[in-house]
GROMACS .gro file of C-alpha atoms in nm:
model
  480
    1MET     CA    1  14.068  11.079   6.508
    2ALA     CA    2  13.759  11.101   6.195
    3ALA     CA    3  13.663  11.518   6.092
    4ARG     CA    4  13.483  11.730   6.221
    5GLU     CA    5  13.128  11.774   6.017
    6PHE     CA    6  12.991  12.092   6.185
    7ASP     CA    7  12.921  12.402   6.031
    8PRO     CA    8  12.978  12.669   6.268
    9THR     CA    9  12.701  12.922   6.003
   10THR     CA   10  12.423  12.632   6.069
   11ALA     CA   11  12.241  12.663   6.461
   12PRO     CA   12  12.285  12.277   6.531
   13PRO     CA   13  11.932  12.114   6.510
   14PRO     CA   14  11.799  11.942   6.777
   15ALA     CA   15  11.829  11.587   6.830
   16SER     CA   16  11.579  11.341   7.066
   17PRO     CA   17  11.750  11.095   7.313
   18GLY     CA   18  11.969  10.801   7.151
   19THR     CA   19  11.965  11.035   6.841
   20LEU     CA   20  12.352  11.133   6.587
   21ALA     CA   21  12.319  11.508   6.531
   22ARG     CA   22  12.557  11.577   6.221
   23HIS     CA   23  12.534  11.895   6.294
   24ALA     CA   24  12.618  11.873   6.654
   25GLY     CA   25  12.991  12.037   6.753
   26GLN     CA   26  13.141  11.675   6.774
   27THR     CA   27  13.226  11.463   6.546
   28LEU     CA   28  12.996  11.117   6.490
   29ALA     CA   29  13.259  10.845   6.718
   30GLU     CA   30  13.237  11.142   6.966
   31GLN     CA   31  12.884  11.170   7.026
   32LEU     CA   32  12.827  10.770   7.036
   33ALA     CA   33  13.150  10.742   7.225
   34ALA     CA   34  12.898  10.977   7.467
   35GLN     CA   35  12.586  10.783   7.466
   36PHE     CA   36  12.780  10.443   7.538
   37THR     CA   37  12.966  10.670   7.833
   38GLU     CA   38  12.680  10.812   8.025
   39ARG     CA   39  12.532  10.397   7.963
   40ILE     CA   40  12.833  10.255   8.160
   41ARG     CA   41  12.819  10.541   8.452
   42GLN     CA   42  12.433  10.526   8.442
   43ARG     CA   43  12.474  10.104   8.470
   44LEU     CA   44  12.298  10.049   8.207
   45LEU     CA   45  12.558   9.923   8.055
   46ALA     CA   46  12.643   9.703   8.365
   47PRO     CA   47  12.987   9.491   8.451
   48GLY     CA   48  13.055   9.227   8.226
   49ALA     CA   49  12.797   9.358   7.903
   50ARG     CA   50  12.881   9.345   7.554
   51LEU     CA   51  12.880   9.591   7.357
   52PRO     CA   52  12.692   9.552   6.966
   53SER     CA   53  12.925   9.458   6.698
   54VAL     CA   54  13.093   9.704   6.487
   55ARG     CA   55  12.815   9.558   6.162
   56GLU     CA   56  12.600   9.606   6.378
   57CYS     CA   57  12.655   9.909   6.592
   58ALA     CA   58  12.654  10.095   6.261
   59ARG     CA   59  12.355   9.954   6.114
   60ARG     CA   60  12.186  10.083   6.410
   61HIS     CA   61  12.322  10.438   6.449
   62GLY     CA   62  12.262  10.487   6.054
   63VAL     CA   63  12.629  10.534   6.078
   64SER     CA   64  12.986  10.400   5.855
   65PRO     CA   65  13.212  10.106   6.050
   66HIS     CA   66  13.467  10.267   6.035
   67THR     CA   67  13.306  10.618   6.334
   68VAL     CA   68  13.152  10.309   6.593
   69VAL     CA   69  13.560  10.207   6.516
   70ALA     CA   70  13.654  10.540   6.590
   71ALA     CA   71  13.429  10.603   6.909
   72TYR     CA   72  13.510  10.216   7.076
   73ASP     CA   73  13.890  10.340   7.086
   74GLN     CA   74  13.808  10.631   7.249
   75LEU     CA   75  13.599  10.434   7.476
   76LEU     CA   76  13.907  10.187   7.504
   77ALA     CA   77  14.177  10.473   7.578
   78GLN     CA   78  13.904  10.567   7.932
   79GLY     CA   79  13.946  10.229   8.059
   80LEU     CA   80  13.476  10.167   8.043
   81VAL     CA   81  13.510   9.851   7.743
   82GLU     CA   82  13.805   9.608   7.692
   83ALA     CA   83  13.832   9.419   7.379
   84ARG     CA   84  13.832   9.029   7.358
   85ARG     CA   85  13.983   8.848   7.151
   86GLN     CA   86  13.791   8.716   6.784
   87ARG     CA   87  13.469   8.791   7.045
   88GLY     CA   88  13.391   9.190   7.043
   89PHE     CA   89  13.411   9.451   7.303
   90PHE     CA   90  13.277   9.445   7.696
   91VAL     CA   91  13.169   9.708   7.962
   92ARG     CA   92  13.497   9.656   8.300
   93ASP     CA   93  13.429   9.604   8.576
   94ALA     CA   94  13.466   9.957   8.757
   95GLN     CA   95  13.698   9.836   9.038
   96HIS     CA   96  13.924   9.778   8.736
   97ARG     CA   97  13.905  10.079   8.561
   98PRO     CA   98  14.137  10.330   8.573
   99ALA     CA   99  14.062  10.602   8.849
  100THR     CA  100  13.863  10.942   8.677
  101PRO     CA  101  13.805  11.239   8.824
  102SER     CA  102  13.417  11.275   8.883
  103SER     CA  103  13.145  11.354   9.122
  104ALA     CA  104  12.956  10.982   9.091
  105PRO     CA  105  12.890  10.854   9.358
  106ALA     CA  106  13.088  10.514   9.416
  107LEU     CA  107  12.847  10.242   9.371
  108THR     CA  108  12.863   9.977   9.558
  109PRO     CA  109  12.755   9.562   9.412
  110PRO     CA  110  12.529   9.504   9.321
  111VAL     CA  111  12.583   9.773   9.107
  112ASP     CA  112  12.241   9.672   8.862
  113ALA     CA  113  11.953   9.843   9.110
  114THR     CA  114  12.079  10.208   8.978
  115ALA     CA  115  11.945  10.122   8.710
  116LEU     CA  116  11.613  10.113   8.822
  117ILE     CA  117  11.701  10.381   9.080
  118ARG     CA  118  11.841  10.665   8.817
  119GLY     CA  119  11.552  10.539   8.623
  120MET     CA  120  11.268  10.626   8.954
  121PHE     CA  121  11.471  11.014   8.972
  122ALA     CA  122  11.448  11.089   8.611
  123GLY     CA  123  11.255  11.411   8.567
  124ALA     CA  124  10.906  11.386   8.372
  125GLY     CA  125  10.944  11.379   8.006
  126ASP     CA  126  11.269  11.329   8.025
  127ARG     CA  127  11.268  10.948   7.889
  128PRO     CA  128  10.911  10.753   7.857
  129ALA     CA  129  10.917  10.439   8.105
  130PRO     CA  130  10.750  10.136   8.054
  131GLY     CA  131  10.992   9.981   8.353
  132LEU     CA  132  10.894  10.250   8.593
  133GLY     CA  133  10.819  10.178   8.932
  134THR     CA  134  10.598  10.485   9.043
  135LEU     CA  135  10.226  10.622   8.912
  136PRO     CA  136  10.275  10.861   8.680
  137PRO     CA  137  10.293  11.230   8.799
  138ASP     CA  138   9.935  11.300   8.628
  139TRP     CA  139   9.771  11.034   8.824
  140LEU     CA  140   9.903  11.163   9.208
  141ASP     CA  141   9.611  11.440   9.361
  142LEU     CA  142   9.884  11.764   9.362
  143PRO     CA  143   9.571  11.966   9.514
  144LEU     CA  144   9.556  11.741   9.795
  145LEU     CA  145   9.891  11.757   9.855
  146THR     CA  146   9.883  12.145   9.834
  147SER     CA  147   9.566  12.224  10.051
  148THR     CA  148   9.664  11.946  10.279
  149LEU     CA  149   9.990  12.065  10.374
  150ARG     CA  150   9.870  12.465  10.393
  151ARG     CA  151   9.556  12.330  10.625
  152VAL     CA  152   9.847  12.166  10.845
  153LEU     CA  153  10.067  12.490  10.893
  154THR     CA  154   9.817  12.757  11.015
  155GLN     CA  155   9.673  12.469  11.207
  156ALA     CA  156  10.027  12.319  11.324
  157ASP     CA  157  10.138  12.435  11.736
  158PRO     CA  158  10.362  12.696  11.587
  159VAL     CA  159  10.627  12.587  11.886
  160ALA     CA  160  10.621  12.272  11.770
  161ALA     CA  161  10.656  12.348  11.427
  162LEU     CA  162  11.049  12.491  11.497
  163GLN     CA  163  11.093  12.186  11.684
  164TYR     CA  164  11.253  11.821  11.627
  165GLY     CA  165  10.926  11.558  11.700
  166HIS     CA  166  10.882  11.320  11.873
  167PRO     CA  167  11.129  10.962  11.828
  168SER     CA  168  10.934  10.758  11.708
  169GLY     CA  169  10.648  10.974  11.514
  170ASP     CA  170  10.448  11.252  11.539
  171PRO     CA  171  10.118  11.066  11.767
  172ARG     CA  172   9.859  11.220  11.620
  173LEU     CA  173   9.944  11.021  11.276
  174ARG     CA  174  10.074  10.692  11.464
  175HIS     CA  175   9.692  10.658  11.574
  176ALA     CA  176   9.584  10.738  11.268
  177LEU     CA  177   9.779  10.454  11.132
  178ALA     CA  178   9.662  10.183  11.417
  179VAL     CA  179   9.285  10.290  11.299
  180ARG     CA  180   9.451  10.259  10.848
  181LEU     CA  181   9.630   9.841  10.946
  182ALA     CA  182   9.332   9.698  11.150
  183ASP     CA  183   9.097   9.762  10.781
  184PHE     CA  184   9.412   9.497  10.681
  185GLY     CA  185   9.299   9.326  11.037
  186VAL     CA  186   9.671   9.433  11.176
  187ARG     CA  187   9.644   9.418  11.532
  188ALA     CA  188   9.898   9.734  11.645
  189GLU     CA  189   9.941   9.981  11.856
  190PRO     CA  190  10.051  10.302  11.848
  191ARG     CA  191  10.362  10.336  12.046
  192GLN     CA  192  10.391   9.977  11.820
  193ILE     CA  193  10.424  10.170  11.501
  194ILE     CA  194  10.742  10.374  11.427
  195THR     CA  195  10.769  10.619  11.110
  196ALA     CA  196  10.962  10.669  10.907
  197THR     CA  197  11.187  10.905  10.554
  198GLY     CA  198  10.959  10.608  10.324
  199ALA     CA  199  10.904  10.201  10.341
  200THR     CA  200  11.354  10.144  10.232
  201HIS     CA  201  11.374  10.347  10.525
  202ALA     CA  202  11.261  10.185  10.795
  203LEU     CA  203  11.345   9.804  10.607
  204ASP     CA  204  11.665   9.911  10.678
  205LEU     CA  205  11.590  10.056  11.064
  206ILE     CA  206  11.532   9.679  11.068
  207SER     CA  207  11.805   9.527  10.860
  208ARG     CA  208  12.050   9.732  11.083
  209THR     CA  209  11.861   9.650  11.399
  210LEU     CA  210  11.840   9.267  11.379
  211LEU     CA  211  12.110   9.181  11.179
  212ARG     CA  212  12.530   9.169  11.165
  213PRO     CA  213  12.769   9.121  10.910
  214GLY     CA  214  12.785   8.750  10.806
  215ASP     CA  215  12.469   8.667  10.870
  216ALA     CA  216  12.143   8.516  10.585
  217VAL     CA  217  11.854   8.607  10.454
  218LEU     CA  218  11.572   8.460  10.317
  219VAL     CA  219  11.452   8.698   9.937
  220ASP     CA  220  11.202   8.628   9.729
  221GLU     CA  221  11.307   8.602   9.407
  222PRO     CA  222  11.279   8.767   9.161
  223ALA     CA  223  11.292   9.085   9.371
  224TRP     CA  224  11.317   9.379   9.364
  225ALA     CA  225  11.659   9.494   9.328
  226VAL     CA  226  11.764   9.820   9.536
  227GLU     CA  227  11.624   9.563   9.842
  228TYR     CA  228  11.947   9.284   9.687
  229ALA     CA  229  12.147   9.585   9.660
  230ARG     CA  230  12.086   9.716  10.017
  231LEU     CA  231  12.121   9.420  10.192
  232THR     CA  232  12.528   9.367  10.024
  233GLN     CA  233  12.582   9.682  10.139
  234LEU     CA  234  12.533   9.536  10.457
  235GLY     CA  235  12.749   9.291  10.432
  236VAL     CA  236  12.500   8.981  10.471
  237ARG     CA  237  12.411   8.684  10.271
  238LEU     CA  238  12.142   8.645  10.068
  239LEU     CA  239  11.905   8.322  10.044
  240PRO     CA  240  11.690   8.363   9.712
  241VAL     CA  241  11.414   8.199   9.720
  242PRO     CA  242  11.230   8.122   9.380
  243ARG     CA  243  10.923   8.354   9.386
  244THR     CA  244  10.562   8.145   9.303
  245PRO     CA  245  10.197   8.217   9.183
  246ASP     CA  246  10.129   8.187   9.559
  247GLY     CA  247  10.448   8.321   9.704
  248PRO     CA  248  10.778   8.159   9.768
  249ASP     CA  249  10.858   7.801   9.705
  250LEU     CA  250  10.785   7.626  10.016
  251ALA     CA  251  10.990   7.312   9.923
  252VAL     CA  252  11.303   7.516   9.859
  253MET     CA  253  11.250   7.752  10.157
  254ALA     CA  254  11.223   7.497  10.434
  255ALA     CA  255  11.540   7.325  10.261
  256LEU     CA  256  11.750   7.710  10.380
  257VAL     CA  257  11.662   7.750  10.668
  258GLN     CA  258  11.799   7.422  10.802
  259ALA     CA  259  12.139   7.459  10.577
  260HIS     CA  260  12.161   7.816  10.693
  261GLN     CA  261  11.935   7.933  11.011
  262PRO     CA  262  11.871   8.191  10.825
  263ARG     CA  263  11.800   8.536  11.019
  264LEU     CA  264  11.554   8.726  10.845
  265TYR     CA  265  11.313   8.619  10.553
  266VAL     CA  266  11.181   8.985  10.374
  267THR     CA  267  10.900   9.012  10.127
  268VAL     CA  268  10.645   9.127   9.963
  269SER     CA  269  10.314   8.938  10.043
  270VAL     CA  270  10.014   9.138   9.866
  271LEU     CA  271  10.087   9.266   9.461
  272HIS     CA  272  10.470   9.175   9.481
  273ASN     CA  273  10.684   9.291   9.275
  274PRO     CA  274  10.806   9.299   8.967
  275THR     CA  275  10.530   8.984   8.979
  276GLY     CA  276  10.209   9.174   9.096
  277GLY     CA  277  10.150   8.796   9.234
  278SER     CA  278   9.979   8.790   9.637
  279LEU     CA  279  10.077   8.514   9.932
  280SER     CA  280   9.796   8.246   9.877
  281LEU     CA  281   9.684   8.229  10.327
  282GLY     CA  282   9.801   7.888  10.276
  283THR     CA  283  10.126   7.979  10.211
  284ALA     CA  284  10.116   8.261  10.418
  285HIS     CA  285  10.062   7.971  10.782
  286GLN     CA  286  10.295   7.756  10.621
  287VAL     CA  287  10.593   7.958  10.666
  288LEU     CA  288  10.511   8.129  10.996
  289LYS     CA  289  10.492   7.767  11.073
  290LEU     CA  290  10.916   7.769  10.992
  291ALA     CA  291  11.010   8.140  11.142
  292GLU     CA  292  10.910   7.924  11.429
  293ALA     CA  293  11.042   7.640  11.400
  294HIS     CA  294  11.344   7.754  11.339
  295ASP     CA  295  11.324   8.149  11.523
  296PHE     CA  296  11.342   8.374  11.200
  297TRP     CA  297  11.195   8.732  11.130
  298VAL     CA  298  10.960   8.751  10.893
  299VAL     CA  299  10.964   9.133  10.717
  300GLU     CA  300  10.671   9.221  10.564
  301ASP     CA  301  10.681   9.448  10.240
  302ASP     CA  302  10.309   9.621  10.260
  303THR     CA  303  10.457   9.873  10.042
  304TYR     CA  304  10.141   9.823   9.707
  305ALA     CA  305   9.859   9.761   9.971
  306HIS     CA  306   9.645  10.112   9.935
  307LEU     CA  307   9.610   9.926   9.514
  308ALA     CA  308   9.485   9.561   9.683
  309PRO     CA  309   9.176   9.485   9.825
  310PRO     CA  310   9.197   9.491  10.228
  311HIS     CA  311   9.117   9.126  10.221
  312LEU     CA  312   9.451   8.999  10.096
  313PRO     CA  313   9.588   8.774  10.441
  314ARG     CA  314   9.872   8.943  10.534
  315MET     CA  315  10.132   8.791  10.776
  316ALA     CA  316  10.088   9.036  11.064
  317ALA     CA  317   9.771   9.009  11.128
  318LEU     CA  318   9.811   8.625  11.104
  319ASP     CA  319  10.112   8.617  11.397
  320GLY     CA  320   9.947   8.908  11.555
  321LEU     CA  321  10.250   9.077  11.523
  322GLN     CA  322  10.457   8.837  11.696
  323ARG     CA  323  10.748   8.684  11.494
  324THR     CA  324  10.668   8.969  11.201
  325LEU     CA  325  10.772   9.351  11.126
  326TYR     CA  326  10.507   9.452  10.915
  327VAL     CA  327  10.669   9.780  10.661
  328SER     CA  328  10.441  10.026  10.487
  329GLY     CA  329  10.476  10.400  10.352
  330PHE     CA  330  10.270  10.652  10.119
  331SER     CA  331  10.473  10.694   9.806
  332LYS     CA  332  10.350  10.444   9.557
  333ILE     CA  333  10.003  10.630   9.560
  334LEU     CA  334  10.063  10.971   9.771
  335SER     CA  335  10.305  11.138   9.670
  336PRO     CA  336  10.661  10.982   9.583
  337GLY     CA  337  10.872  11.310   9.789
  338TRP     CA  338  10.692  11.347  10.086
  339ARG     CA  339  10.894  11.018  10.187
  340VAL     CA  340  10.642  10.933  10.470
  341GLY     CA  341  10.718  10.568  10.535
  342PHE     CA  342  10.614  10.358  10.892
  343LEU     CA  343  10.712   9.947  11.052
  344ALA     CA  344  10.547   9.838  11.348
  345ALA     CA  345  10.653   9.594  11.522
  346PRO     CA  346  10.683   9.361  11.839
  347GLN     CA  347  10.635   9.544  12.141
  348THR     CA  348  10.987   9.379  12.247
  349LEU     CA  349  11.149   9.541  11.975
  350VAL     CA  350  11.076   9.880  11.965
  351GLU     CA  351  11.299  10.057  12.179
  352ARG     CA  352  11.593   9.904  12.017
  353LEU     CA  353  11.464  10.002  11.652
  354VAL     CA  354  11.360  10.359  11.797
  355ASP     CA  355  11.709  10.379  11.912
  356THR     CA  356  11.815  10.275  11.504
  357LYS     CA  357  11.602  10.555  11.401
  358LEU     CA  358  11.782  10.793  11.644
  359LEU     CA  359  12.118  10.709  11.482
  360SER     CA  360  12.048  10.711  11.124
  361THR     CA  361  11.759  11.042  11.096
  362LEU     CA  362  11.738  11.143  11.484
  363THR     CA  363  11.423  11.166  11.385
  364THR     CA  364  11.178  11.203  11.077
  365PRO     CA  365  10.927  11.564  10.921
  366ALA     CA  366  10.694  11.611  11.106
  367LEU     CA  367  10.484  11.795  10.944
  368LEU     CA  368  10.453  11.595  10.647
  369GLU     CA  369  10.358  11.338  10.918
  370GLN     CA  370  10.172  11.580  11.042
  371ALA     CA  371   9.993  11.609  10.732
  372MET     CA  372   9.931  11.258  10.614
  373ALA     CA  373   9.728  11.150  10.948
  374LEU     CA  374   9.517  11.453  10.796
  375CYS     CA  375   9.480  11.307  10.536
  376LEU     CA  376   9.390  10.882  10.687
  377GLU     CA  377   9.156  11.121  10.983
  378GLN     CA  378   8.966  11.272  10.677
  379GLY     CA  379   8.829  11.023  10.461
  380ALA     CA  380   9.133  11.167  10.154
  381LEU     CA  381   9.338  10.935  10.091
  382ARG     CA  382   9.109  10.673  10.054
  383ARG     CA  383   8.886  10.844   9.803
  384HIS     CA  384   9.160  10.960   9.599
  385ALA     CA  385   9.350  10.568   9.600
  386GLU     CA  386   8.957  10.396   9.483
  387ARG     CA  387   9.017  10.641   9.122
  388VAL     CA  388   9.360  10.564   9.150
  389VAL     CA  389   9.312  10.228   9.067
  390GLN     CA  390   8.924  10.215   8.892
  391ARG     CA  391   9.216  10.360   8.655
  392LEU     CA  392   9.491  10.160   8.686
  393ASP     CA  393   9.233   9.878   8.665
  394GLY     CA  394   9.177  10.018   8.300
  395ALA     CA  395   9.553  10.110   8.217
  396ARG     CA  396   9.638   9.755   8.286
  397LEU     CA  397   9.367   9.581   8.068
  398ARG     CA  398   9.448   9.791   7.720
  399THR     CA  399   9.854   9.690   7.826
  400VAL     CA  400   9.771   9.344   7.884
  401GLN     CA  401   9.572   9.358   7.493
  402LEU     CA  402   9.870   9.500   7.326
  403ALA     CA  403  10.125   9.326   7.523
  404GLU     CA  404   9.993   9.001   7.441
  405ALA     CA  405   9.954   9.122   7.056
  406HIS     CA  406  10.227   9.206   7.006
  407GLY     CA  407  10.395   8.868   7.144
  408CYS     CA  408  10.443   8.925   7.530
  409ARG     CA  409  10.298   8.595   7.810
  410PHE     CA  410  10.197   8.729   8.112
  411VAL     CA  411  10.425   8.407   8.327
  412THR     CA  412  10.208   8.540   8.609
  413PRO     CA  413   9.812   8.678   8.645
  414PRO     CA  414   9.796   9.048   8.558
  415ALA     CA  415   9.770   9.185   8.902
  416GLY     CA  416   9.808   9.602   9.077
  417LEU     CA  417  10.039   9.762   8.917
  418PHE     CA  418  10.307   9.536   8.774
  419GLY     CA  419  10.322   9.319   8.519
  420TRP     CA  420  10.559   9.035   8.435
  421VAL     CA  421  10.604   8.911   8.106
  422ASP     CA  422  10.827   8.706   7.819
  423THR     CA  423  10.917   8.874   7.577
  424GLY     CA  424  11.146   8.607   7.401
  425THR     CA  425  11.409   8.751   7.397
  426ASP     CA  426  11.707   8.837   7.573
  427THR     CA  427  11.537   9.170   7.822
  428GLU     CA  428  11.938   9.355   7.835
  429ALA     CA  429  12.046   9.397   7.491
  430LEU     CA  430  11.609   9.464   7.441
  431ALA     CA  431  11.701   9.732   7.682
  432GLN     CA  432  11.981   9.830   7.567
  433ALA     CA  433  11.819   9.827   7.159
  434MET     CA  434  11.483  10.066   7.290
  435HIS     CA  435  11.697  10.246   7.563
  436ASP     CA  436  11.839  10.422   7.212
  437ASP     CA  437  11.500  10.506   7.127
  438GLY     CA  438  11.383  10.684   7.352
  439TRP     CA  439  11.219  10.459   7.628
  440LEU     CA  440  11.308  10.294   7.978
  441LEU     CA  441  11.256   9.910   8.096
  442ALA     CA  442  11.320   9.755   8.369
  443PRO     CA  443  11.426   9.377   8.192
  444GLY     CA  444  11.464   9.069   8.471
  445HIS     CA  445  11.777   9.056   8.558
  446LEU     CA  446  11.742   9.398   8.759
  447PHE     CA  447  11.500   9.138   8.953
  448HIS     CA  448  11.777   8.837   9.050
  449ALA     CA  449  11.952   8.836   9.322
  450ARG     CA  450  12.249   8.649   9.030
  451ARG     CA  451  12.324   8.843   8.734
  452GLN     CA  452  12.203   8.642   8.506
  453PRO     CA  453  12.072   8.638   8.083
  454THR     CA  454  11.612   8.660   8.130
  455THR     CA  455  11.345   8.693   7.853
  456LEU     CA  456  11.191   8.802   8.158
  457MET     CA  457  11.056   9.179   8.219
  458ARG     CA  458  10.875   9.381   8.405
  459ILE     CA  459  10.655   9.667   8.339
  460ASN     CA  460  10.431   9.938   8.467
  461PHE     CA  461  10.034   9.881   8.395
  462ALA     CA  462   9.939  10.281   8.412
  463THR     CA  463  10.364  10.406   8.199
  464SER     CA  464  10.286  10.034   7.871
  465GLN     CA  465   9.909  10.094   7.816
  466ASP     CA  466  10.061  10.377   7.529
  467ALA     CA  467  10.013  10.210   7.181
  468GLY     CA  468  10.374  10.395   7.037
  469PHE     CA  469  10.547  10.198   7.248
  470TRP     CA  470  10.488   9.881   7.146
  471ARG     CA  471  10.482   9.967   6.832
  472ALA     CA  472  10.834  10.124   6.903
  473TYR     CA  473  10.903   9.786   7.067
  474ALA     CA  474  10.748   9.579   6.709
  475ARG     CA  475  11.012   9.715   6.516
  476VAL     CA  476  11.348   9.713   6.726
  477ARG     CA  477  11.248   9.338   6.738
  478GLN     CA  478  11.214   9.315   6.446
  479ARG     CA  479  11.617   9.475   6.421
  480ARG     CA  480  11.699   9.171   6.600
   0.00000   0.00000   0.00000
């Protein structure tokens, strides 16, 4: 063990994320090992990832090779990494590690999704996050939220406030949602709408109602990693369909449908995450024809509806909710903390979906749903969304200029909240190096159903317009 470099008479200086402090009460090796341990536990270093070479790690952290060897020895002793002869040190698969006391919950494959989730739940200011999946807190309208809640609390029926809500969701909100969906051409009666605790919960209600272990499900690739993880946990077989600028690759989809007889197709048709692309009218028609011919459901996730022009094609509008189920929510535009989402479904499925909701959450918070109804009814949400879209347009223009000036190429035309960029270098290694400098990225491998190296990454236009980030990006690229 390296000698402690600590003077108890000297107050320890503050250390920025990813740095090593010579007066921190721990040896440099212990600090370095702790940093790698945190990244492994949080899945920022996934199973199979290769640690930097001893020489590279020493250079990156400004320590001696002896310190790095001592740190790697600690990781070996904890069973977090394994040494492969003449190849280096690699993160061990969690199921092959010895059991260690921990309060952290067990994770199920694919584990890469948790890296992004943990970034979403990081406190404001913890770490700059160009790969963040939401709007920055200062873009949201806190006075709107507080005033709306205050009005609902003073005007609501006090008896109703002390009881469970309606199983399908607050009637006032479901009526307001039916009016709002008409703006997109989606004709749904209030009785066809079921509220949920966010869009992810709505997707889960659909999956648990319509799927059984072993069923095949078509998914976009790239796509949101949490959806891959959620479906995998249910025991279904994922059938990735390459995403093109106009939507899914129809030739690949047709072949997969013919070979596997899928039960569902789950897609983000408008402002797709992570590419920002939207479904073309022609592609939407072809997908619906395939669904009709081969008897599978289409689940349309319209989470980014409030950031998009209303005229963009929705499959739920084209087929009148016959074979489609429509999902959306308000986390991306109003507040992630409110957790109000919903689904609109064919009337024949509504009772089964409500039964699943009752078994998972009983009901959803009526007061929050009434507050959301008020935001919709009085146009407050629409006005807020217009301000956000205007601000996002400016941020996107600045970010595109900075990204292209630093050698990045946009794979799809920039639109919406996210950009899908080619960096020309392995973005998993880039994300690890940028993490050392205090930046949280969203490397491209997190958006694939099966792990694979890639030079692509997702950026959030609202959180990537900081020139300081791109200077840090340039420094890291030069070091590699």
